[in-house]
Amino acid sequence: MTKITFVLPTNYNKPMGGFKIVYQYANWLIEQGFKVSICYCYGSNESKSYAAIKRLVDTRIIKFSRRETKVTWFALNKSIELVYNCIFSQEFPDSDIIFATSARTAPVVSSLPKEKGRKFYFIQGYESIGFGNKEGFAEETYNLGMTNIVISNELRQKVLSSGVEVPEYLPNFYNHNEFYLENPIEKRKNIVCLLNHVQETKRTKLGLEILREVKKTIPDLEVQLFGAYDPVEKLEDWIHFTKNANTEKLRKDIYGESKIYLLPSILEGWGLTGMEAMASGAAVVASRIGGIMDYANQENSILVTPDDKETFITEIINILQNEEKQLKIAKRGNEDIKQYSIEKSGKQLLQIINSKV
């Protein structure tokens, strides 16, 4: 039985897009007959000796971090081996294939002995300075000699510009059993949904600024704000916040009740929430950036120059006042997004693995 290991950063047991994609691949691979392990690093950006001392204090003496040794927000297959707080090579299981899944875990995987598996680097975003890394760190990880796999065309160009060979392309997907059209697209109220996130590249504050301006023209506007973190600022009574919304809540009451999903990010590896919103019937108004443009275009969404606040405002008002346009975009998006599935991406993943082993 082929053994596959995914190496993730520290586990904080919070919903995160990059983790969710890995978890879905892990479950799918188990169903295909593979043996799968997921390892979580402890202090992947620190020296091993310092991380070991810190781990000892944190896990045996006094817990000072929010690291978790459980996953409750996603239904992982019980056959998957979970290994928490890994530092030393002997703590990672021997495998046939091993995946780094972030810039912080890439050096860790690169340094592991060959018994841990043939090395692949699953690049899910451009982890530059905005992610707390030094300038050039992401580019250094692309040159560690592993098989690079990217999820978007923009990431492909960034990897290529670092001087390595053409990476493998593996587009993301969404779970068709979780996100689908439950509520009709027609006759929705003037509701816009928005992700609340502490990561500044997601630009929640800008999204709220845009919607407050829209409210001046659309007085019955309501906003459904959602996310794993508390709101970034005080909210008016017409802005409703849901923390840690489950899949049903997102599909039915947030995406599924909204005319529009606003995605004002400045940087996205892919933009999973945009896919989920399309699948649930919301028209997507998003920044024209890589990681969104792999699945979004001017036919199935509205794409706006990232810093053009006035155009964001104008386009949202236009859609809310023009039911024909709203229906056209939402229905096209709902149809186009169906091509992205775990079955299709999973088969591509296996083709990549088989071509390198």
Short mmCIF file of C-alpha atoms in Angstrom, two decimals:
data_model
loop_
_atom_site.label_atom_id
_atom_site.label_comp_id
_atom_site.label_asym_id
_atom_site.label_seq_id
_atom_site.Cartn_x
_atom_site.Cartn_y
_atom_site.Cartn_z
CA MET A 1 0.00 0.00 0.00
CA THR A 2 1.42 3.39 -1.04
CA LYS A 3 2.01 5.70 1.91
CA ILE A 4 1.52 9.46 1.53
CA THR A 5 2.35 12.13 4.13
CA PHE A 6 1.21 15.76 4.14
CA VAL A 7 3.22 18.17 6.31
CA LEU A 8 1.20 21.15 7.54
CA PRO A 9 2.14 24.13 9.72
CA THR A 10 1.03 24.33 13.34
CA ASN A 11 -2.51 23.18 14.02
CA TYR A 12 -4.73 25.79 15.69
CA ASN A 13 -7.95 23.89 14.93
CA LYS A 14 -9.47 26.78 12.97
CA PRO A 15 -11.05 26.62 9.52
CA MET A 16 -8.44 27.55 6.91
CA GLY A 17 -8.68 27.14 3.16
CA GLY A 18 -5.24 25.62 2.66
CA PHE A 19 -5.79 23.08 5.42
CA LYS A 20 -9.24 22.21 4.06
CA ILE A 21 -7.87 21.41 0.60
CA VAL A 22 -5.22 19.11 2.11
CA TYR A 23 -7.83 17.43 4.30
CA GLN A 24 -10.08 16.81 1.31
CA TYR A 25 -7.21 15.30 -0.69
CA ALA A 26 -6.32 13.14 2.32
CA ASN A 27 -9.87 11.79 2.61
CA TRP A 28 -10.07 11.16 -1.14
CA LEU A 29 -6.73 9.32 -1.18
CA ILE A 30 -7.89 7.05 1.65
CA GLU A 31 -10.93 6.19 -0.48
CA GLN A 32 -8.61 5.31 -3.36
CA GLY A 33 -6.75 2.81 -1.19
CA PHE A 34 -3.73 4.84 -0.05
CA LYS A 35 -2.39 5.08 3.48
CA VAL A 36 -2.27 8.73 4.57
CA SER A 37 -0.57 10.61 7.40
CA ILE A 38 -0.80 14.30 8.28
CA CYS A 39 2.02 15.84 10.32
CA TYR A 40 1.83 19.25 11.97
CA CYS A 41 5.07 21.12 12.57
CA TYR A 42 6.06 22.75 15.82
CA GLY A 43 8.12 25.93 15.32
CA SER A 44 8.98 25.28 11.68
CA ASN A 45 10.62 28.71 11.44
CA GLU A 46 12.79 28.17 14.54
CA SER A 47 15.94 26.16 15.23
CA LYS A 48 15.23 22.56 16.23
CA SER A 49 16.89 22.90 19.62
CA TYR A 50 14.95 26.06 20.50
CA ALA A 51 11.70 24.56 19.20
CA ALA A 52 12.28 21.40 21.25
CA ILE A 53 12.73 23.36 24.48
CA LYS A 54 9.73 25.51 23.68
CA ARG A 55 7.64 22.41 22.92
CA LEU A 56 8.66 20.78 26.21
CA VAL A 57 7.53 23.80 28.19
CA ASP A 58 4.38 24.24 26.13
CA THR A 59 3.18 20.64 26.30
CA ARG A 60 4.55 19.37 29.60
CA ILE A 61 4.91 22.33 31.98
CA ILE A 62 2.72 25.31 31.10
CA LYS A 63 0.66 25.72 27.95
CA PHE A 64 1.31 29.17 26.53
CA SER A 65 0.30 28.70 22.89
CA ARG A 66 -2.96 27.91 21.13
CA ARG A 67 -1.59 24.86 19.39
CA GLU A 68 -4.09 22.01 19.34
CA THR A 69 -3.81 18.23 19.17
CA LYS A 70 -7.25 17.75 17.64
CA VAL A 71 -9.21 18.67 14.52
CA THR A 72 -12.90 19.27 15.15
CA TRP A 73 -13.92 21.63 12.33
CA PHE A 74 -13.40 19.12 9.51
CA ALA A 75 -14.49 15.47 9.28
CA LEU A 76 -11.22 13.68 8.65
CA ASN A 77 -11.33 9.98 7.82
CA LYS A 78 -10.51 8.03 10.97
CA SER A 79 -7.93 5.98 9.04
CA ILE A 80 -5.70 9.04 8.61
CA GLU A 81 -2.75 9.10 11.00
CA LEU A 82 -2.37 12.49 12.68
CA VAL A 83 1.01 13.41 14.16
CA TYR A 84 1.16 16.69 16.09
CA ASN A 85 3.99 19.06 17.02
CA CYS A 86 6.70 17.43 14.91
CA ILE A 87 10.26 18.76 15.01
CA PHE A 88 12.78 15.98 14.43
CA SER A 89 12.96 13.70 11.39
CA GLN A 90 12.23 10.54 13.39
CA GLU A 91 8.85 12.03 14.36
CA PHE A 92 7.71 11.97 10.72
CA PRO A 93 6.51 8.55 9.49
CA ASP A 94 8.35 6.72 6.72
CA SER A 95 6.42 7.15 3.46
CA ASP A 96 6.59 6.71 -0.28
CA ILE A 97 5.45 10.29 -0.99
CA ILE A 98 5.68 13.39 1.21
CA PHE A 99 4.20 16.83 0.58
CA ALA A 100 5.27 20.19 1.94
CA THR A 101 2.15 22.38 1.96
CA SER A 102 3.49 25.86 2.76
CA ALA A 103 6.63 27.97 2.64
CA ARG A 104 7.25 27.31 6.33
CA THR A 105 7.04 23.53 5.93
CA ALA A 106 9.05 23.36 2.69
CA PRO A 107 12.51 23.60 4.37
CA VAL A 108 11.41 20.99 6.92
CA VAL A 109 10.38 18.48 4.25
CA SER A 110 13.42 19.27 2.13
CA SER A 111 15.73 18.35 5.02
CA LEU A 112 14.09 14.99 5.76
CA PRO A 113 15.91 11.75 4.83
CA LYS A 114 14.81 9.81 1.73
CA GLU A 115 13.00 7.23 3.89
CA LYS A 116 10.31 9.84 4.51
CA GLY A 117 9.29 9.77 0.85
CA ARG A 118 9.73 11.32 -2.57
CA LYS A 119 9.38 15.09 -1.99
CA PHE A 120 6.68 17.29 -3.48
CA TYR A 121 5.90 20.94 -2.69
CA PHE A 122 2.20 21.84 -2.86
CA ILE A 123 2.29 25.64 -3.32
CA GLN A 124 -1.08 27.09 -2.32
CA GLY A 125 -0.22 30.79 -2.17
CA TYR A 126 2.52 33.36 -2.55
CA GLU A 127 3.78 33.52 1.03
CA SER A 128 5.71 36.73 0.80
CA ILE A 129 6.44 39.47 3.31
CA GLY A 130 2.73 39.85 4.04
CA PHE A 131 2.82 36.40 5.63
CA GLY A 132 5.60 37.32 8.05
CA ASN A 133 8.39 35.94 5.89
CA LYS A 134 11.55 37.78 4.91
CA GLU A 135 11.85 39.09 1.36
CA GLY A 136 12.81 36.33 -1.05
CA PHE A 137 11.97 33.50 1.38
CA ALA A 138 9.17 32.12 -0.78
CA GLU A 139 11.44 32.09 -3.84
CA GLU A 140 14.10 30.23 -1.87
CA THR A 141 11.62 27.46 -1.08
CA TYR A 142 10.83 26.99 -4.77
CA ASN A 143 14.51 26.15 -5.30
CA LEU A 144 14.81 23.37 -2.72
CA GLY A 145 14.80 20.63 -5.34
CA MET A 146 11.34 19.22 -4.69
CA THR A 147 8.66 18.75 -7.35
CA ASN A 148 6.77 22.04 -7.29
CA ILE A 149 2.99 21.93 -7.73
CA VAL A 150 0.97 25.16 -8.05
CA ILE A 151 -2.77 25.74 -7.82
CA SER A 152 -2.99 28.84 -10.06
CA ASN A 153 -1.46 30.32 -13.17
CA GLU A 154 -0.22 33.34 -11.24
CA LEU A 155 1.66 31.07 -8.86
CA ARG A 156 3.12 29.24 -11.84
CA GLN A 157 4.62 32.50 -13.08
CA LYS A 158 6.00 33.38 -9.65
CA VAL A 159 7.66 29.98 -9.36
CA LEU A 160 9.08 30.24 -12.88
CA SER A 161 10.48 33.71 -12.17
CA SER A 162 12.52 32.21 -9.31
CA GLY A 163 14.59 30.34 -11.87
CA VAL A 164 13.29 26.76 -11.59
CA GLU A 165 11.68 24.50 -14.18
CA VAL A 166 7.99 24.67 -15.04
CA PRO A 167 5.94 23.54 -12.01
CA GLU A 168 3.02 21.14 -12.21
CA TYR A 169 -0.42 22.79 -12.36
CA LEU A 170 -3.18 21.43 -10.11
CA PRO A 171 -6.31 23.61 -9.88
CA ASN A 172 -8.34 23.66 -6.69
CA PHE A 173 -11.90 22.41 -6.30
CA TYR A 174 -14.87 22.56 -3.96
CA ASN A 175 -17.04 19.86 -2.42
CA HIS A 176 -20.17 19.52 -4.54
CA ASN A 177 -21.94 17.77 -1.67
CA GLU A 178 -21.37 20.76 0.60
CA PHE A 179 -22.00 23.70 -1.73
CA TYR A 180 -24.81 23.69 -4.26
CA LEU A 181 -27.89 25.69 -5.19
CA GLU A 182 -30.28 25.11 -2.31
CA ASN A 183 -32.11 28.46 -2.49
CA PRO A 184 -33.34 29.94 -5.80
CA ILE A 185 -31.18 32.69 -7.28
CA GLU A 186 -34.30 34.67 -8.12
CA LYS A 187 -36.03 37.02 -5.67
CA ARG A 188 -33.18 37.30 -3.18
CA LYS A 189 -33.08 40.32 -0.88
CA ASN A 190 -30.40 42.99 -1.11
CA ILE A 191 -27.89 41.02 0.90
CA VAL A 192 -24.12 41.00 0.36
CA CYS A 193 -21.85 38.55 2.16
CA LEU A 194 -18.21 39.18 3.09
CA LEU A 195 -15.46 37.17 4.75
CA ASN A 196 -14.16 38.52 8.06
CA HIS A 197 -10.44 37.79 8.42
CA VAL A 198 -7.50 39.14 10.41
CA GLN A 199 -5.10 38.60 7.48
CA GLU A 200 -4.71 42.06 5.96
CA THR A 201 -4.48 40.71 2.41
CA LYS A 202 -8.15 39.64 2.71
CA ARG A 203 -9.06 43.34 3.20
CA THR A 204 -12.15 42.94 5.35
CA LYS A 205 -11.93 46.60 6.42
CA LEU A 206 -12.01 47.74 2.79
CA GLY A 207 -14.99 45.49 2.16
CA LEU A 208 -16.89 47.07 5.04
CA GLU A 209 -15.98 50.57 3.84
CA ILE A 210 -17.34 49.70 0.39
CA LEU A 211 -20.58 48.32 1.78
CA ARG A 212 -21.16 51.31 4.04
CA GLU A 213 -21.01 53.49 0.94
CA VAL A 214 -23.38 51.15 -0.92
CA LYS A 215 -25.82 51.43 2.00
CA LYS A 216 -26.25 55.16 1.27
CA THR A 217 -27.78 54.28 -2.10
CA ILE A 218 -29.37 50.95 -1.18
CA PRO A 219 -31.03 51.67 2.20
CA ASP A 220 -32.39 48.13 2.65
CA LEU A 221 -28.92 46.61 2.22
CA GLU A 222 -27.94 43.93 4.72
CA VAL A 223 -24.55 42.32 5.11
CA GLN A 224 -23.74 38.77 6.17
CA LEU A 225 -20.23 38.81 7.64
CA PHE A 226 -18.66 35.46 8.51
CA GLY A 227 -15.33 33.97 9.54
CA ALA A 228 -13.27 32.15 12.13
CA TYR A 229 -12.13 35.32 13.91
CA ASP A 230 -13.98 38.01 15.83
CA PRO A 231 -15.00 41.11 13.82
CA VAL A 232 -12.16 43.46 12.97
CA GLU A 233 -14.23 46.48 14.09
CA LYS A 234 -17.56 47.49 15.62
CA LEU A 235 -20.53 46.61 13.42
CA GLU A 236 -23.82 48.36 12.72
CA ASP A 237 -27.08 46.48 13.30
CA TRP A 238 -27.54 45.84 9.55
CA ILE A 239 -24.26 43.91 9.46
CA HIS A 240 -24.85 40.43 10.86
CA PHE A 241 -21.83 38.36 11.96
CA THR A 242 -21.57 34.57 12.18
CA LYS A 243 -18.46 33.04 13.74
CA ASN A 244 -17.32 29.60 12.59
CA ALA A 245 -20.34 29.06 10.35
CA ASN A 246 -20.73 25.42 9.40
CA THR A 247 -21.21 24.28 5.82
CA GLU A 248 -25.00 24.21 6.01
CA LYS A 249 -25.11 27.73 7.45
CA LEU A 250 -22.81 29.03 4.73
CA ARG A 251 -24.66 27.31 1.88
CA LYS A 252 -28.19 28.06 3.04
CA ASP A 253 -28.16 31.28 5.07
CA ILE A 254 -25.04 33.20 4.03
CA TYR A 255 -24.04 32.52 0.41
CA GLY A 256 -27.48 31.07 -0.28
CA GLU A 257 -29.42 34.18 0.80
CA SER A 258 -27.06 36.73 -0.74
CA LYS A 259 -27.26 38.38 -4.12
CA ILE A 260 -23.54 39.14 -4.02
CA TYR A 261 -20.36 37.78 -2.47
CA LEU A 262 -17.77 40.55 -2.14
CA LEU A 263 -14.16 39.32 -2.39
CA PRO A 264 -11.89 42.39 -2.17
CA SER A 265 -8.61 40.54 -1.47
CA ILE A 266 -5.28 41.85 -2.73
CA LEU A 267 -3.67 38.40 -2.66
CA GLU A 268 -5.19 34.92 -3.00
CA GLY A 269 -3.67 31.56 -3.75
CA TRP A 270 -6.99 30.52 -5.24
CA GLY A 271 -9.98 32.06 -3.43
CA LEU A 272 -12.01 29.07 -2.27
CA THR A 273 -14.83 31.15 -0.82
CA GLY A 274 -15.55 32.61 -4.25
CA MET A 275 -16.16 29.11 -5.61
CA GLU A 276 -18.39 28.22 -2.68
CA ALA A 277 -20.41 31.39 -3.19
CA MET A 278 -20.86 30.74 -6.92
CA ALA A 279 -21.97 27.18 -6.24
CA SER A 280 -24.54 28.53 -3.76
CA GLY A 281 -25.96 31.07 -6.21
CA ALA A 282 -24.32 34.38 -5.23
CA ALA A 283 -22.86 36.67 -7.89
CA VAL A 284 -19.17 37.25 -7.16
CA VAL A 285 -17.70 40.77 -7.19
CA ALA A 286 -13.97 40.34 -6.72
CA SER A 287 -10.55 41.88 -7.17
CA ARG A 288 -9.00 41.17 -10.54
CA ILE A 289 -6.07 39.16 -9.18
CA GLY A 290 -4.44 35.80 -9.77
CA GLY A 291 -5.91 32.98 -7.73
CA ILE A 292 -9.39 34.27 -8.49
CA MET A 293 -9.05 34.67 -12.25
CA ASP A 294 -8.37 30.95 -12.69
CA TYR A 295 -12.11 30.37 -12.27
CA ALA A 296 -13.63 33.88 -12.44
CA ASN A 297 -14.01 35.97 -15.58
CA GLN A 298 -16.10 38.86 -16.87
CA GLU A 299 -18.89 36.48 -17.90
CA ASN A 300 -19.41 34.69 -14.60
CA SER A 301 -18.44 37.44 -12.13
CA ILE A 302 -17.51 41.11 -11.83
CA LEU A 303 -13.76 41.73 -11.60
CA VAL A 304 -12.47 45.08 -10.35
CA THR A 305 -8.99 46.60 -10.12
CA PRO A 306 -7.99 45.80 -6.49
CA ASP A 307 -7.62 49.40 -5.23
CA ASP A 308 -10.50 50.92 -7.21
CA LYS A 309 -12.89 51.43 -4.31
CA GLU A 310 -15.30 53.59 -6.29
CA THR A 311 -15.74 50.95 -8.99
CA PHE A 312 -16.43 48.31 -6.35
CA ILE A 313 -19.18 50.55 -4.97
CA THR A 314 -20.61 51.31 -8.40
CA GLU A 315 -20.63 47.68 -9.54
CA ILE A 316 -22.33 46.43 -6.37
CA ILE A 317 -25.03 49.10 -6.59
CA ASN A 318 -25.51 48.28 -10.28
CA ILE A 319 -26.09 44.61 -9.59
CA LEU A 320 -28.41 45.24 -6.65
CA GLN A 321 -30.51 47.57 -8.82
CA ASN A 322 -30.42 45.39 -11.94
CA GLU A 323 -32.02 42.01 -11.35
CA GLU A 324 -31.43 40.87 -14.94
CA LYS A 325 -27.67 41.43 -14.61
CA GLN A 326 -27.56 39.82 -11.18
CA LEU A 327 -29.33 36.71 -12.43
CA LYS A 328 -27.19 36.45 -15.55
CA ILE A 329 -23.90 36.59 -13.62
CA ALA A 330 -25.02 34.36 -10.76
CA LYS A 331 -26.43 31.67 -13.06
CA ARG A 332 -23.35 31.67 -15.29
CA GLY A 333 -21.07 31.44 -12.26
CA ASN A 334 -23.15 28.64 -10.77
CA GLU A 335 -22.84 26.64 -13.99
CA ASP A 336 -19.16 27.35 -14.75
CA ILE A 337 -17.90 26.43 -11.29
CA LYS A 338 -19.26 22.88 -11.49
CA GLN A 339 -16.21 21.77 -13.49
CA TYR A 340 -13.98 21.97 -10.38
CA SER A 341 -14.29 18.72 -8.42
CA ILE A 342 -12.17 16.60 -6.06
CA GLU A 343 -12.49 13.67 -8.47
CA LYS A 344 -10.98 15.63 -11.34
CA SER A 345 -8.22 17.27 -9.29
CA GLY A 346 -7.50 14.03 -7.41
CA LYS A 347 -6.88 12.17 -10.66
CA GLN A 348 -4.55 14.96 -11.79
CA LEU A 349 -2.67 14.71 -8.49
CA LEU A 350 -2.13 10.99 -8.99
CA GLN A 351 -0.90 11.60 -12.55
CA ILE A 352 1.65 14.07 -11.21
CA ILE A 353 2.81 11.65 -8.53
CA ASN A 354 3.07 8.74 -10.96
CA SER A 355 5.03 10.80 -13.48
CA LYS A 356 7.72 11.58 -10.88
CA VAL A 357 8.08 8.28 -9.03
#
